[in-house]
Coordinates of C-alpha atoms in Angstrom, one line a residue:
M1 CA -57.4 113.1 3.0
S2 CA -53.7 112.0 3.6
D3 CA -52.8 108.7 4.7
P4 CA -52.1 108.8 8.5
S5 CA -49.9 105.8 8.5
P6 CA -46.0 106.4 8.9
A7 CA -43.8 106.1 5.9
P8 CA -41.8 102.8 5.9
S9 CA -38.4 103.2 7.3
S10 CA -35.4 102.2 5.2
A11 CA -33.6 101.2 8.5
S12 CA -36.3 98.7 9.6
S13 CA -36.9 97.3 6.1
P14 CA -34.3 94.8 5.1
D15 CA -32.8 94.9 1.5
P16 CA -33.9 91.6 -0.1
A17 CA -31.0 91.7 -2.3
H18 CA -28.7 92.1 0.8
A19 CA -30.5 89.6 2.9
A20 CA -29.9 87.0 0.3
A21 CA -26.3 87.8 -0.1
P22 CA -23.9 84.9 0.0
D23 CA -21.4 84.9 2.8
L24 CA -18.3 87.1 2.0
G25 CA -16.1 85.3 4.5
P26 CA -14.7 82.6 2.2
I27 CA -13.7 84.9 -0.5
M28 CA -11.9 87.3 2.2
R29 CA -10.0 84.2 3.7
I30 CA -8.7 83.3 0.4
A31 CA -7.8 86.9 -0.5
G32 CA -5.9 87.3 2.9
G33 CA -4.4 84.0 3.1
F34 CA -0.8 85.4 2.0
M35 CA -0.8 87.1 5.5
A36 CA -1.4 84.1 7.6
S37 CA 1.0 82.3 5.3
K38 CA 3.8 84.8 5.9
V39 CA 3.3 84.8 9.5
L40 CA 4.0 80.9 9.7
L41 CA 6.7 81.2 7.1
V42 CA 8.7 83.8 9.0
A43 CA 8.2 82.0 12.4
A44 CA 9.7 78.9 10.8
R45 CA 12.5 80.9 9.4
L46 CA 13.3 82.5 12.9
D47 CA 13.4 78.9 14.3
L48 CA 10.7 80.0 16.8
F49 CA 9.3 76.4 17.1
T50 CA 12.8 75.1 17.8
H51 CA 13.3 77.6 20.6
L52 CA 10.1 76.9 22.2
A53 CA 11.0 73.1 22.2
E54 CA 13.6 73.8 24.9
H55 CA 11.1 75.1 27.4
P56 CA 7.8 77.1 27.3
M57 CA 8.5 80.9 27.2
N58 CA 6.6 84.0 28.1
G59 CA 6.4 86.8 25.6
E60 CA 9.4 88.9 26.7
E61 CA 11.6 85.9 26.8
L62 CA 10.8 84.7 23.3
R63 CA 10.8 88.2 21.8
A64 CA 14.4 88.4 23.3
R65 CA 15.5 85.1 22.1
L66 CA 14.3 85.7 18.4
G67 CA 15.5 89.5 18.6
L68 CA 12.2 91.1 17.8
H69 CA 11.1 94.7 18.3
P70 CA 8.8 95.1 21.5
R71 CA 6.2 96.7 19.2
A72 CA 5.9 93.8 17.1
A73 CA 6.2 90.7 19.1
R74 CA 2.9 90.2 21.0
D75 CA 0.7 90.4 17.9
F76 CA 3.0 88.1 16.2
F77 CA 3.0 85.5 18.8
D78 CA -0.8 85.8 19.4
A79 CA -1.3 85.6 15.5
L80 CA 0.2 82.2 15.7
V81 CA -1.9 81.2 18.6
A82 CA -5.0 82.2 16.6
L83 CA -3.7 80.4 13.8
G84 CA -3.6 77.2 15.8
T85 CA 0.3 76.8 15.5
L86 CA 1.0 77.9 19.0
E87 CA -0.6 77.5 22.3
R88 CA -0.8 80.1 25.3
A89 CA -1.6 79.4 28.9
D90 CA -0.8 81.5 32.0
G91 CA 1.2 83.9 29.8
L92 CA 3.5 81.0 28.5
Y93 CA 3.8 80.1 24.9
T94 CA 4.3 76.4 23.8
N95 CA 4.3 74.4 20.5
T96 CA 1.2 72.7 19.5
P97 CA 1.4 68.9 18.9
G98 CA 1.7 69.7 15.3
T99 CA 4.5 72.2 15.3
A100 CA 6.4 70.2 17.8
H101 CA 6.3 67.3 15.6
Y102 CA 7.0 68.9 12.3
L103 CA 8.7 72.3 12.8
V104 CA 11.3 71.6 15.5
R105 CA 14.8 71.5 13.6
G106 CA 16.5 68.2 13.9
G107 CA 13.6 66.3 14.7
P108 CA 12.9 63.1 12.6
A109 CA 9.7 64.5 11.1
Y110 CA 11.2 68.0 10.4
V111 CA 9.4 69.7 7.5
G112 CA 10.9 73.1 7.8
G113 CA 12.9 72.9 4.9
L114 CA 9.8 72.9 2.9
L115 CA 8.6 76.1 4.6
E116 CA 12.2 77.7 4.1
L117 CA 12.1 77.1 0.4
S118 CA 8.4 78.6 0.4
D119 CA 9.5 81.7 2.1
A120 CA 12.8 82.1 0.3
R121 CA 11.6 81.3 -3.1
M122 CA 8.2 80.3 -3.7
Y123 CA 6.6 83.4 -2.1
E124 CA 8.2 85.8 -4.6
L125 CA 7.8 83.3 -7.5
W126 CA 4.1 83.3 -7.1
G127 CA 4.0 87.0 -7.1
K128 CA 4.6 86.7 -10.8
L129 CA 1.7 84.4 -11.4
D130 CA -0.1 86.9 -13.6
A131 CA 3.0 87.2 -16.0
G132 CA 3.2 83.2 -16.2
L133 CA -0.6 83.0 -17.1
R134 CA -0.1 85.6 -19.9
T135 CA 3.0 84.1 -21.3
G136 CA 2.8 80.2 -20.4
R137 CA 6.4 80.8 -19.4
P138 CA 8.5 80.1 -16.2
Q139 CA 9.2 83.1 -14.1
N140 CA 12.2 81.9 -12.5
E141 CA 15.9 81.6 -13.5
I142 CA 14.9 80.3 -16.9
E143 CA 13.3 83.8 -17.7
A144 CA 16.8 85.3 -17.5
G145 CA 18.0 83.1 -19.9
E146 CA 19.6 80.2 -17.7
E147 CA 19.1 76.6 -19.1
D148 CA 16.7 75.2 -16.7
L149 CA 15.8 75.2 -12.8
Y150 CA 17.6 71.9 -12.2
T151 CA 20.9 72.5 -14.0
D152 CA 21.4 75.6 -12.0
L153 CA 20.2 74.2 -8.8
Y154 CA 22.5 71.2 -8.9
Q155 CA 25.5 73.5 -9.4
D156 CA 24.8 75.4 -6.1
P157 CA 25.5 73.3 -3.1
D158 CA 23.5 75.5 -0.7
R159 CA 20.4 75.7 -2.9
L160 CA 20.5 72.1 -3.7
A161 CA 20.6 71.3 0.1
A162 CA 17.6 73.6 0.7
F163 CA 15.9 72.0 -2.2
Q164 CA 16.5 68.4 -0.9
Q165 CA 15.5 69.3 2.6
A166 CA 12.3 70.6 1.1
M167 CA 11.5 67.5 -1.0
T168 CA 12.1 65.4 2.1
G169 CA 9.5 67.5 3.9
L170 CA 7.1 67.4 1.2
S171 CA 7.3 63.6 0.8
M172 CA 7.4 62.7 4.6
S173 CA 3.7 61.7 5.1
S174 CA 3.7 59.7 1.9
T175 CA 7.0 58.1 2.6
H176 CA 5.5 56.6 5.8
A177 CA 2.3 55.6 4.1
L178 CA 4.1 54.0 1.1
A179 CA 5.8 51.6 3.4
E180 CA 2.6 50.4 4.5
A181 CA 0.4 50.6 1.5
V182 CA 2.4 48.2 -0.8
D183 CA 2.8 44.5 -0.1
W184 CA 6.5 44.4 -0.2
S185 CA 6.9 40.6 0.4
P186 CA 7.2 39.5 -3.4
Y187 CA 10.1 42.0 -4.2
R188 CA 13.7 42.0 -3.1
T189 CA 15.1 45.1 -4.8
V190 CA 14.0 48.8 -4.9
T191 CA 15.3 51.8 -6.6
D192 CA 14.2 55.4 -5.9
I193 CA 14.6 57.4 -9.0
G194 CA 15.6 60.9 -8.2
C195 CA 16.1 59.9 -4.6
A196 CA 17.3 63.3 -3.1
E197 CA 18.5 62.8 0.5
G198 CA 17.3 59.1 0.5
A199 CA 14.6 59.7 3.2
L200 CA 12.2 57.2 1.4
L201 CA 14.7 54.4 1.0
T202 CA 16.1 54.7 4.6
H203 CA 12.4 54.4 6.0
L204 CA 11.4 51.7 3.6
L205 CA 14.2 49.6 4.4
G206 CA 14.1 50.0 8.0
R207 CA 10.5 48.8 7.9
H208 CA 11.1 45.9 5.5
P209 CA 14.4 44.1 6.4
H210 CA 14.3 41.8 3.4
L211 CA 14.7 44.8 1.0
R212 CA 17.8 46.1 -0.6
G213 CA 17.7 49.6 -2.1
T214 CA 19.6 51.9 -4.5
G215 CA 19.2 55.7 -4.7
F216 CA 19.6 56.9 -8.3
D217 CA 20.4 60.7 -8.7
L218 CA 22.8 63.1 -10.1
A219 CA 26.4 63.0 -8.4
A220 CA 25.8 66.3 -6.7
V221 CA 23.2 64.5 -4.4
A222 CA 25.5 61.9 -3.1
P223 CA 27.0 63.7 -0.1
S224 CA 23.7 64.4 1.6
F225 CA 22.5 60.9 0.7
R226 CA 25.5 59.4 2.2
R227 CA 25.2 61.5 5.4
R228 CA 21.6 60.0 5.8
L229 CA 22.9 56.5 5.0
A230 CA 25.6 56.8 7.7
D231 CA 23.0 57.6 10.3
S232 CA 20.7 54.8 9.2
G233 CA 22.6 51.7 9.8
L234 CA 21.5 50.3 6.4
G235 CA 25.0 50.4 4.8
D236 CA 24.9 46.8 3.8
R237 CA 21.4 47.1 2.2
L238 CA 21.3 50.6 0.7
S239 CA 23.6 52.3 -1.8
F240 CA 23.8 55.4 -4.1
L241 CA 24.3 55.2 -7.8
A242 CA 25.1 58.6 -9.6
G243 CA 23.5 59.0 -12.9
D244 CA 21.4 61.0 -15.2
F245 CA 18.0 59.3 -15.8
F246 CA 17.5 60.9 -19.3
A247 CA 21.0 60.1 -20.6
E248 CA 21.4 56.5 -18.9
P249 CA 19.4 53.4 -18.6
L250 CA 17.4 53.1 -15.3
P251 CA 18.8 50.5 -12.8
R252 CA 17.4 47.2 -12.9
A253 CA 15.2 46.5 -9.9
D254 CA 12.0 44.7 -8.8
V255 CA 10.4 48.2 -7.9
L256 CA 11.1 51.6 -9.3
I257 CA 9.9 54.7 -7.6
F258 CA 9.1 58.1 -9.1
G259 CA 8.1 60.6 -6.3
H260 CA 7.3 64.0 -7.5
I261 CA 9.5 63.5 -10.5
L262 CA 7.4 63.1 -13.6
S263 CA 5.4 66.3 -12.8
G264 CA 8.5 68.3 -13.5
W265 CA 8.9 67.5 -17.1
A266 CA 6.8 67.9 -20.2
P267 CA 4.6 64.7 -21.0
P268 CA 6.8 63.5 -23.7
K269 CA 9.9 63.5 -21.3
A270 CA 7.8 61.9 -18.7
M271 CA 6.7 59.2 -21.1
T272 CA 10.5 58.5 -21.7
L273 CA 11.1 57.8 -18.1
L274 CA 8.0 55.5 -18.0
R275 CA 9.3 53.5 -21.1
K276 CA 12.6 53.3 -19.6
A277 CA 11.2 52.0 -16.5
H278 CA 9.4 49.4 -18.3
E279 CA 12.6 48.3 -19.8
A280 CA 14.4 48.2 -16.6
L281 CA 11.8 46.0 -14.6
P282 CA 11.5 42.3 -14.8
A283 CA 8.1 40.6 -15.6
G284 CA 5.9 41.2 -12.7
G285 CA 8.0 44.0 -11.4
I286 CA 6.0 47.4 -10.6
V287 CA 6.7 51.1 -11.1
I288 CA 5.2 53.3 -8.3
V289 CA 4.5 56.9 -9.3
Y290 CA 3.4 59.2 -6.4
E291 CA 2.4 62.8 -6.7
T292 CA 0.0 65.4 -5.7
F293 CA -2.3 64.3 -8.5
I294 CA -5.3 66.6 -9.5
D295 CA -8.5 64.6 -8.9
D296 CA -9.9 63.2 -12.0
A297 CA -12.9 65.6 -11.9
R298 CA -10.5 68.5 -11.6
R299 CA -12.7 70.3 -9.0
E300 CA -11.5 69.0 -5.5
N301 CA -7.8 68.5 -4.9
V302 CA -6.8 72.2 -4.7
D303 CA -3.2 71.1 -3.9
G304 CA -2.8 69.3 -7.1
L305 CA -4.2 72.3 -9.2
L306 CA -1.8 74.7 -7.3
M307 CA 1.1 72.4 -8.0
G308 CA 0.2 72.5 -11.6
L309 CA 0.5 76.3 -11.5
T310 CA 4.0 76.0 -9.6
M311 CA 5.0 73.8 -12.4
L312 CA 4.1 76.7 -14.8
L313 CA 6.1 79.0 -12.8
E314 CA 9.1 76.8 -12.2
T315 CA 9.6 74.6 -15.4
P316 CA 9.4 75.0 -19.3
G317 CA 6.9 72.0 -19.6
G318 CA 6.2 70.5 -16.4
N319 CA 2.7 70.1 -15.2
A320 CA 0.4 68.4 -12.6
Y321 CA -1.8 65.6 -13.9
T322 CA -4.5 63.3 -12.8
A323 CA -4.2 59.7 -11.7
A324 CA -6.3 58.9 -14.8
D325 CA -3.7 60.5 -16.9
C326 CA -0.9 58.4 -15.1
R327 CA -2.7 55.3 -15.8
S328 CA -3.2 56.0 -19.4
R329 CA 0.6 56.9 -19.7
L330 CA 1.6 53.7 -18.1
A331 CA -0.6 51.7 -20.5
D332 CA 1.0 53.5 -23.4
A333 CA 4.6 52.6 -21.9
G334 CA 3.6 48.9 -21.9
F335 CA 2.6 48.3 -18.3
R336 CA -0.2 45.7 -18.4
E337 CA -2.2 46.9 -15.5
S338 CA -2.4 49.8 -12.9
R339 CA -4.2 50.8 -9.8
V340 CA -4.6 53.9 -7.8
R341 CA -4.3 54.2 -3.8
H342 CA -4.2 57.3 -1.7
L343 CA -1.3 57.7 0.5
A344 CA -1.5 60.8 2.8
G345 CA -3.1 64.3 2.6
P346 CA -3.5 65.4 -1.0
E347 CA -1.0 62.7 -2.3
S348 CA -1.7 59.5 -3.9
M349 CA 0.1 56.7 -5.8
V350 CA -0.5 54.8 -9.1
I351 CA 1.3 51.3 -9.4
G352 CA 2.0 50.0 -12.8
V353 CA 2.5 46.3 -13.2
K354 CA 4.8 44.9 -16.0

């Protein structure tokens, strides 16, 4: 006799393998991350946030101001809302507190230069990651036979200005944290090695009136440094010294700072700079190295690991490294002790004491 019970329905019986499947969402968010990135980068390049700093705008006014096609504008603006970089209420778009603070051109905390560099340069460069991983070679101008990134960069005033603005944006949070994280009272002189526009020194000397500072960089940097100096009111305590930190001794000071410098060079060249720093400092003087360090376990600070891949794409030998690596190098250069302290976001500093 046949079994009168109904056959099991595949629709009502969950697939055990499917029920236990991990969440696909994190993978897809990473895979599609370039889309969200491009929306923000283009908005910054269009100065959307600067326009909205004037007053809230409805979609049509903002579209006309930016010169966008009617078909494109609404989804673009609302994507920025969904990404948390714009607010919309009663049909009017406004900046968020974050974009109002960091992405309005001309503001004291403007980091748009970094986004502009990412859009104009890094976005395309990272499209060549597979080639960089296979060859171990940079995928920028060097691949076409030019000497190195920095030689070409410092010969092009427009590119140099964009790079300096980007470095200012990259270092902004750490610059402010650094001024508070160190006991500056024992020191009188400080030199920023590879000072770019001088944002770190102008802030540091503004917070600590007993300090005198020197910005040390190639001569091409001088015009932008002196423009910032003129606006700072620190002319009697801050100066610029032109020089090549590989070809010449480092300036003598109580404190030497390397911010995002050592990662741009192969370890032997980085060691050369640390040894030169040791020679330039007095007994009891300090060197401060701040970077987007990879965490010592190499599993948490994604920004540090991505910085390492950026150095692969941009430089012949530069690399990101851990704070433990930095402390080891400082010891090899002759520093008697070192310590690590977090600054801001993914960045930390290592202080070496002579």
